[in-house]
Amino acid sequence: MELGIGLPTMIPGIAGADLLTWARRAEEHGFASLGVLDRLMYDGYEPLMTLAAAAGATSRIRLTTTILIAAYRGDRALLAKQLASLHRLSGGRLVVGAAAGGRPDDFEACGTPYEQRGRRLDALLGELRRSWDGGPEALVPGPRCPDGGPTLLVGGHSAAAMRRAAAYGDGWIAGGSSASGYDELAGRAREAWRAAGRTDRPRLVAIAYVALGPGAADRAGTYLRDYYGFLGWKADIAVKSVLTDAQQLRTFVTDYRAVGCDELILFPCVPEPAQADLIADAVLG
């Protein structure tokens, strides 16, 4: 199982220079990928702009949207060109994780209908594939991706999301829970692959929140209760899931590896770049 690390783009106030330090340290430590979250109506960095900056600061590490809420972006042609450009500019390192999203305010701000997000995403994913291939049905001309374009991961737990992943994706991505819970969901993703008549296996990816070091757990709680405040009392579930001890983190990694997860991306809940060192020492040392 590969291990990636998230960039703390949604922790309010983090400096751009610190994000680039994070990116360089992640690559130096040997993490497989950099992940970014996507939320429009929150004090954070736009994910594609962030990954473009990270691409210039690194040379090998994969650049992954985990996940991109693609359906609230009204201009599909522009998005197709942005993603193809980022993939080409980074030397083919982009991985696009996409899902329908669950925050109405992001859609309202863009003037796109929240209720139609699933249908919009289905149409968009097919159009992205055609655009990256550079065929006659491409939304825009180039930059064509000779390798077929970014790896495409589709997220979500619903039956519709599983079908979407099997129809358009190279794999499936989910938020972290327990290894047993992830194992059950991954089984549903594999079944969706079989039901769609696919003979390949889905790439299985998960994310989890981490906060290591003195005082980090309290800071994680403050951040996540604010970030997930729209969920009300359910925000506490996210807080309780944070991995706050190095041994707890190592056990979590071992358990996910045992259930067949292909890549686990660890998202920090405190912004200092030294957090990347603590996470690396725990799981890569």
Tab-separated table of C-alpha atoms in Angstrom:
chain	number	residue	atom	x	y	z
A	1	MET	CA	0.000	0.000	0.000
A	2	GLU	CA	1.264	3.455	-0.917
A	3	LEU	CA	1.095	6.370	1.513
A	4	GLY	CA	0.289	9.918	0.498
A	5	ILE	CA	-0.028	13.085	2.522
A	6	GLY	CA	-2.492	15.945	2.292
A	7	LEU	CA	-1.645	19.602	2.023
A	8	PRO	CA	-3.296	21.670	4.791
A	9	THR	CA	-5.008	23.976	2.285
A	10	MET	CA	-8.234	24.262	4.281
A	11	ILE	CA	-6.659	25.296	7.575
A	12	PRO	CA	-7.410	29.033	7.656
A	13	GLY	CA	-4.450	31.376	7.607
A	14	ILE	CA	-1.738	29.045	6.336
A	15	ALA	CA	0.788	30.909	4.199
A	16	GLY	CA	1.377	29.925	0.600
A	17	ALA	CA	5.097	29.546	1.274
A	18	ASP	CA	4.330	26.983	4.001
A	19	LEU	CA	2.237	24.941	1.560
A	20	LEU	CA	5.166	24.790	-0.838
A	21	THR	CA	7.442	23.758	2.032
A	22	TRP	CA	4.941	20.982	2.795
A	23	ALA	CA	5.059	19.845	-0.832
A	24	ARG	CA	8.841	19.710	-0.937
A	25	ARG	CA	9.112	17.906	2.400
A	26	ALA	CA	6.504	15.354	1.331
A	27	GLU	CA	8.528	14.539	-1.764
A	28	GLU	CA	11.795	14.394	0.197
A	29	HIS	CA	10.262	11.981	2.708
A	30	GLY	CA	9.074	9.670	-0.072
A	31	PHE	CA	5.297	10.049	0.156
A	32	ALA	CA	3.579	8.802	-2.987
A	33	SER	CA	1.210	11.729	-3.471
A	34	LEU	CA	0.003	15.133	-2.341
A	35	GLY	CA	-3.731	15.424	-1.713
A	36	VAL	CA	-5.930	18.523	-1.664
A	37	LEU	CA	-9.483	19.088	-0.456
A	38	ASP	CA	-12.075	21.169	-2.294
A	39	ARG	CA	-14.538	23.564	-0.729
A	40	LEU	CA	-15.475	26.886	-2.271
A	41	MET	CA	-17.310	28.622	0.576
A	42	TYR	CA	-14.583	28.247	3.173
A	43	ASP	CA	-11.345	30.055	3.946
A	44	GLY	CA	-8.975	27.818	2.001
A	45	TYR	CA	-6.979	27.557	-1.196
A	46	GLU	CA	-8.449	26.523	-4.557
A	47	PRO	CA	-7.222	22.964	-5.218
A	48	LEU	CA	-6.105	23.195	-8.849
A	49	MET	CA	-4.181	26.420	-8.289
A	50	THR	CA	-2.535	24.830	-5.264
A	51	LEU	CA	-1.498	21.724	-7.180
A	52	ALA	CA	-0.126	23.874	-10.011
A	53	ALA	CA	2.099	25.652	-7.485
A	54	ALA	CA	3.083	22.322	-5.909
A	55	ALA	CA	3.952	20.941	-9.348
A	56	GLY	CA	6.515	23.702	-9.771
A	57	ALA	CA	8.011	23.037	-6.337
A	58	THR	CA	8.383	19.256	-6.852
A	59	SER	CA	9.382	16.851	-9.594
A	60	ARG	CA	8.233	13.306	-8.750
A	61	ILE	CA	5.343	13.164	-6.294
A	62	ARG	CA	1.808	12.603	-7.636
A	63	LEU	CA	-0.683	15.472	-7.376
A	64	THR	CA	-4.148	14.304	-6.349
A	65	THR	CA	-7.516	16.002	-5.878
A	66	THR	CA	-9.126	14.196	-2.938
A	67	ILE	CA	-11.725	15.107	-3.953
A	68	LEU	CA	-12.627	17.743	-6.569
A	69	ILE	CA	-16.282	18.791	-6.395
A	70	ALA	CA	-16.351	19.038	-10.158
A	71	ALA	CA	-20.108	19.426	-10.572
A	72	TYR	CA	-20.327	22.922	-9.063
A	73	ARG	CA	-17.935	24.240	-11.720
A	74	GLY	CA	-20.245	25.561	-14.389
A	75	ASP	CA	-17.779	25.750	-17.285
A	76	ARG	CA	-16.962	22.163	-18.260
A	77	ALA	CA	-14.755	23.158	-21.178
A	78	LEU	CA	-12.612	25.348	-18.949
A	79	LEU	CA	-12.293	22.600	-16.335
A	80	ALA	CA	-11.266	20.050	-18.983
A	81	LYS	CA	-8.553	22.419	-20.218
A	82	GLN	CA	-7.361	23.231	-16.695
A	83	LEU	CA	-6.988	19.565	-15.761
A	84	ALA	CA	-5.263	18.622	-19.018
A	85	SER	CA	-2.905	21.585	-18.660
A	86	LEU	CA	-2.006	20.682	-15.078
A	87	HIS	CA	-1.402	17.072	-16.084
A	88	ARG	CA	0.903	18.061	-18.950
A	89	LEU	CA	2.713	20.804	-17.012
A	90	SER	CA	3.430	18.422	-14.126
A	91	GLY	CA	4.843	15.729	-16.376
A	92	GLY	CA	1.807	13.456	-16.125
A	93	ARG	CA	1.560	13.481	-12.331
A	94	LEU	CA	-2.078	14.510	-11.889
A	95	VAL	CA	-4.661	12.158	-10.363
A	96	VAL	CA	-8.228	13.469	-10.424
A	97	GLY	CA	-10.453	12.330	-7.596
A	98	ALA	CA	-13.996	13.629	-8.066
A	99	ALA	CA	-17.323	13.279	-6.274
A	100	ALA	CA	-20.761	14.875	-6.250
A	101	GLY	CA	-20.244	16.888	-3.058
A	102	GLY	CA	-22.589	17.580	-0.174
A	103	ARG	CA	-22.475	21.328	0.552
A	104	PRO	CA	-25.271	23.318	-1.130
A	105	ASP	CA	-23.577	26.694	-0.545
A	106	ASP	CA	-20.705	25.785	-2.901
A	107	PHE	CA	-23.205	25.211	-5.702
A	108	GLU	CA	-25.282	28.277	-4.902
A	109	ALA	CA	-22.189	30.486	-5.115
A	110	CYS	CA	-21.506	29.212	-8.632
A	111	GLY	CA	-25.112	29.355	-9.775
A	112	THR	CA	-25.253	25.619	-10.436
A	113	PRO	CA	-28.132	23.425	-9.216
A	114	TYR	CA	-27.285	21.325	-6.186
A	115	GLU	CA	-30.112	18.853	-6.808
A	116	GLN	CA	-28.704	17.908	-10.234
A	117	ARG	CA	-25.123	17.407	-9.113
A	118	GLY	CA	-25.057	13.648	-9.726
A	119	ARG	CA	-26.307	13.927	-13.294
A	120	ARG	CA	-23.941	16.826	-13.965
A	121	LEU	CA	-21.010	14.808	-12.681
A	122	ASP	CA	-21.913	11.790	-14.830
A	123	ALA	CA	-21.957	13.951	-17.953
A	124	LEU	CA	-18.774	15.769	-16.988
A	125	LEU	CA	-16.689	12.655	-16.327
A	126	GLY	CA	-17.460	11.270	-19.764
A	127	GLU	CA	-16.606	14.592	-21.372
A	128	LEU	CA	-13.298	14.789	-19.517
A	129	ARG	CA	-12.257	11.395	-20.826
A	130	ARG	CA	-13.033	12.407	-24.412
A	131	SER	CA	-11.223	15.732	-24.021
A	132	TRP	CA	-8.061	14.190	-22.599
A	133	ASP	CA	-7.937	11.707	-25.474
A	134	GLY	CA	-8.083	14.610	-27.938
A	135	GLY	CA	-10.726	12.981	-30.121
A	136	PRO	CA	-13.298	14.722	-32.312
A	137	GLU	CA	-15.761	15.009	-29.396
A	138	ALA	CA	-13.286	16.863	-27.153
A	139	LEU	CA	-14.730	19.903	-25.407
A	140	VAL	CA	-11.699	22.030	-26.302
A	141	PRO	CA	-8.578	21.556	-28.424
A	142	GLY	CA	-5.609	20.402	-26.355
A	143	PRO	CA	-3.440	20.149	-24.573
A	144	ARG	CA	-3.868	16.527	-25.563
A	145	CYS	CA	-2.671	13.934	-23.060
A	146	PRO	CA	-0.676	11.235	-24.888
A	147	ASP	CA	-0.991	8.949	-21.865
A	148	GLY	CA	-4.797	9.158	-21.945
A	149	GLY	CA	-4.989	11.776	-19.226
A	150	PRO	CA	-4.977	11.696	-15.443
A	151	THR	CA	-5.934	8.650	-13.437
A	152	LEU	CA	-9.569	9.186	-12.467
A	153	LEU	CA	-10.900	8.231	-9.026
A	154	VAL	CA	-14.583	8.601	-8.203
A	155	GLY	CA	-15.762	9.017	-4.631
A	156	GLY	CA	-18.955	8.420	-2.713
A	157	HIS	CA	-20.695	5.703	-0.699
A	158	SER	CA	-24.083	5.553	-2.432
A	159	ALA	CA	-25.097	2.970	-5.015
A	160	ALA	CA	-25.139	5.731	-7.647
A	161	ALA	CA	-21.601	6.752	-6.721
A	162	MET	CA	-20.391	3.154	-6.996
A	163	ARG	CA	-21.991	2.825	-10.446
A	164	ARG	CA	-20.409	6.135	-11.464
A	165	ALA	CA	-16.987	4.935	-10.390
A	166	ALA	CA	-17.352	1.735	-12.408
A	167	ALA	CA	-18.641	3.607	-15.457
A	168	TYR	CA	-15.976	6.316	-15.634
A	169	GLY	CA	-13.212	5.715	-13.133
A	170	ASP	CA	-9.920	3.942	-12.761
A	171	GLY	CA	-10.661	3.557	-9.079
A	172	TRP	CA	-12.710	4.562	-6.048
A	173	ILE	CA	-11.891	6.842	-3.121
A	174	ALA	CA	-13.495	7.235	0.299
A	175	GLY	CA	-13.043	9.082	3.531
A	176	GLY	CA	-11.410	7.184	6.338
A	177	SER	CA	-13.468	5.292	8.884
A	178	SER	CA	-12.530	1.938	10.349
A	179	ALA	CA	-10.701	-0.693	8.342
A	180	SER	CA	-13.725	-2.978	8.625
A	181	GLY	CA	-16.039	-0.242	7.352
A	182	TYR	CA	-13.709	0.517	4.483
A	183	ASP	CA	-13.443	-3.169	3.633
A	184	GLU	CA	-17.230	-3.409	3.284
A	185	LEU	CA	-17.407	-0.329	1.051
A	186	ALA	CA	-14.461	-1.507	-1.052
A	187	GLY	CA	-16.301	-4.776	-1.572
A	188	ARG	CA	-19.249	-2.831	-2.944
A	189	ALA	CA	-16.910	-0.957	-5.291
A	190	ARG	CA	-15.485	-4.243	-6.590
A	191	GLU	CA	-19.002	-5.593	-7.084
A	192	ALA	CA	-19.938	-2.466	-9.050
A	193	TRP	CA	-16.906	-3.139	-11.266
A	194	ARG	CA	-18.083	-6.682	-11.923
A	195	ALA	CA	-21.676	-5.570	-12.545
A	196	ALA	CA	-20.400	-3.108	-15.162
A	197	GLY	CA	-18.639	-5.967	-16.955
A	198	ARG	CA	-15.145	-4.748	-16.142
A	199	THR	CA	-12.333	-7.263	-15.879
A	200	ASP	CA	-9.777	-4.911	-14.312
A	201	ARG	CA	-9.751	-4.157	-10.595
A	202	PRO	CA	-10.474	-0.712	-9.153
A	203	ARG	CA	-7.674	1.236	-7.535
A	204	LEU	CA	-8.828	1.657	-3.937
A	205	VAL	CA	-7.873	4.872	-2.143
A	206	ALA	CA	-8.793	6.296	1.273
A	207	ILE	CA	-8.092	9.440	3.265
A	208	ALA	CA	-7.747	9.927	7.023
A	209	TYR	CA	-7.098	12.861	9.360
A	210	VAL	CA	-3.919	13.032	11.455
A	211	ALA	CA	-2.671	15.378	14.191
A	212	LEU	CA	0.533	14.412	15.989
A	213	GLY	CA	2.528	16.112	18.721
A	214	PRO	CA	1.763	18.177	21.861
A	215	GLY	CA	-1.557	20.011	21.692
A	216	ALA	CA	-2.270	18.782	18.179
A	217	ALA	CA	-5.435	16.889	19.098
A	218	ASP	CA	-7.088	20.001	20.556
A	219	ARG	CA	-6.120	22.061	17.528
A	220	ALA	CA	-7.527	19.364	15.232
A	221	GLY	CA	-10.817	19.475	17.113
A	222	THR	CA	-11.098	23.253	16.732
A	223	TYR	CA	-10.345	23.090	13.015
A	224	LEU	CA	-12.611	20.167	12.127
A	225	ARG	CA	-15.585	21.445	14.138
A	226	ASP	CA	-15.354	24.630	12.131
A	227	TYR	CA	-14.749	22.943	8.766
A	228	TYR	CA	-17.585	20.452	9.271
A	229	GLY	CA	-19.814	22.845	11.202
A	230	PHE	CA	-22.509	22.616	8.530
A	231	LEU	CA	-23.066	19.001	9.650
A	232	GLY	CA	-24.042	20.015	13.175
A	233	TRP	CA	-23.406	17.330	15.793
A	234	LYS	CA	-21.965	15.012	13.125
A	235	ALA	CA	-18.840	17.181	13.067
A	236	ASP	CA	-17.840	15.451	16.293
A	237	ILE	CA	-17.616	12.174	14.366
A	238	ALA	CA	-14.856	13.664	12.230
A	239	VAL	CA	-13.080	14.901	15.342
A	240	LYS	CA	-13.211	11.467	16.973
A	241	SER	CA	-11.702	9.871	13.856
A	242	VAL	CA	-8.484	11.902	14.000
A	243	LEU	CA	-5.346	9.815	14.503
A	244	THR	CA	-3.459	11.552	17.311
A	245	ASP	CA	-0.821	9.028	18.360
A	246	ALA	CA	2.032	7.590	16.315
A	247	GLN	CA	1.298	4.002	17.333
A	248	GLN	CA	-2.406	4.484	16.629
A	249	LEU	CA	-1.463	5.790	13.180
A	250	ARG	CA	0.818	2.822	12.468
A	251	THR	CA	-1.927	0.385	13.477
A	252	PHE	CA	-4.407	2.225	11.251
A	253	VAL	CA	-2.013	1.954	8.290
A	254	THR	CA	-1.464	-1.760	8.943
A	255	ASP	CA	-5.200	-2.411	9.132
A	256	TYR	CA	-5.915	-0.604	5.863
A	257	ARG	CA	-3.107	-2.450	4.139
A	258	ALA	CA	-4.612	-5.732	5.333
A	259	VAL	CA	-8.018	-5.017	3.750
A	260	GLY	CA	-6.549	-4.262	0.338
A	261	CYS	CA	-6.388	-0.473	0.256
A	262	ASP	CA	-3.981	0.581	-2.513
A	263	GLU	CA	-3.223	4.072	-1.203
A	264	LEU	CA	-3.930	5.875	2.060
A	265	ILE	CA	-3.608	9.672	2.047
A	266	LEU	CA	-3.060	11.234	5.479
A	267	PHE	CA	-4.455	14.734	5.935
A	268	PRO	CA	-2.899	16.939	8.623
A	269	CYS	CA	-5.068	18.972	10.966
A	270	VAL	CA	-2.356	21.405	12.031
A	271	PRO	CA	-0.583	23.632	9.509
A	272	GLU	CA	3.092	23.689	10.498
A	273	PRO	CA	5.352	21.898	7.971
A	274	ALA	CA	7.009	20.066	10.871
A	275	GLN	CA	3.806	17.987	11.035
A	276	ALA	CA	4.906	16.355	7.771
A	277	ASP	CA	8.087	15.238	9.516
A	278	LEU	CA	6.151	13.725	12.442
A	279	ILE	CA	3.836	11.817	10.116
A	280	ALA	CA	6.759	10.575	8.024
A	281	ASP	CA	8.652	9.441	11.136
A	282	ALA	CA	5.589	7.467	12.260
A	283	VAL	CA	4.806	5.634	9.027
A	284	LEU	CA	7.844	5.871	6.752
A	285	GLY	CA	10.700	5.715	9.211
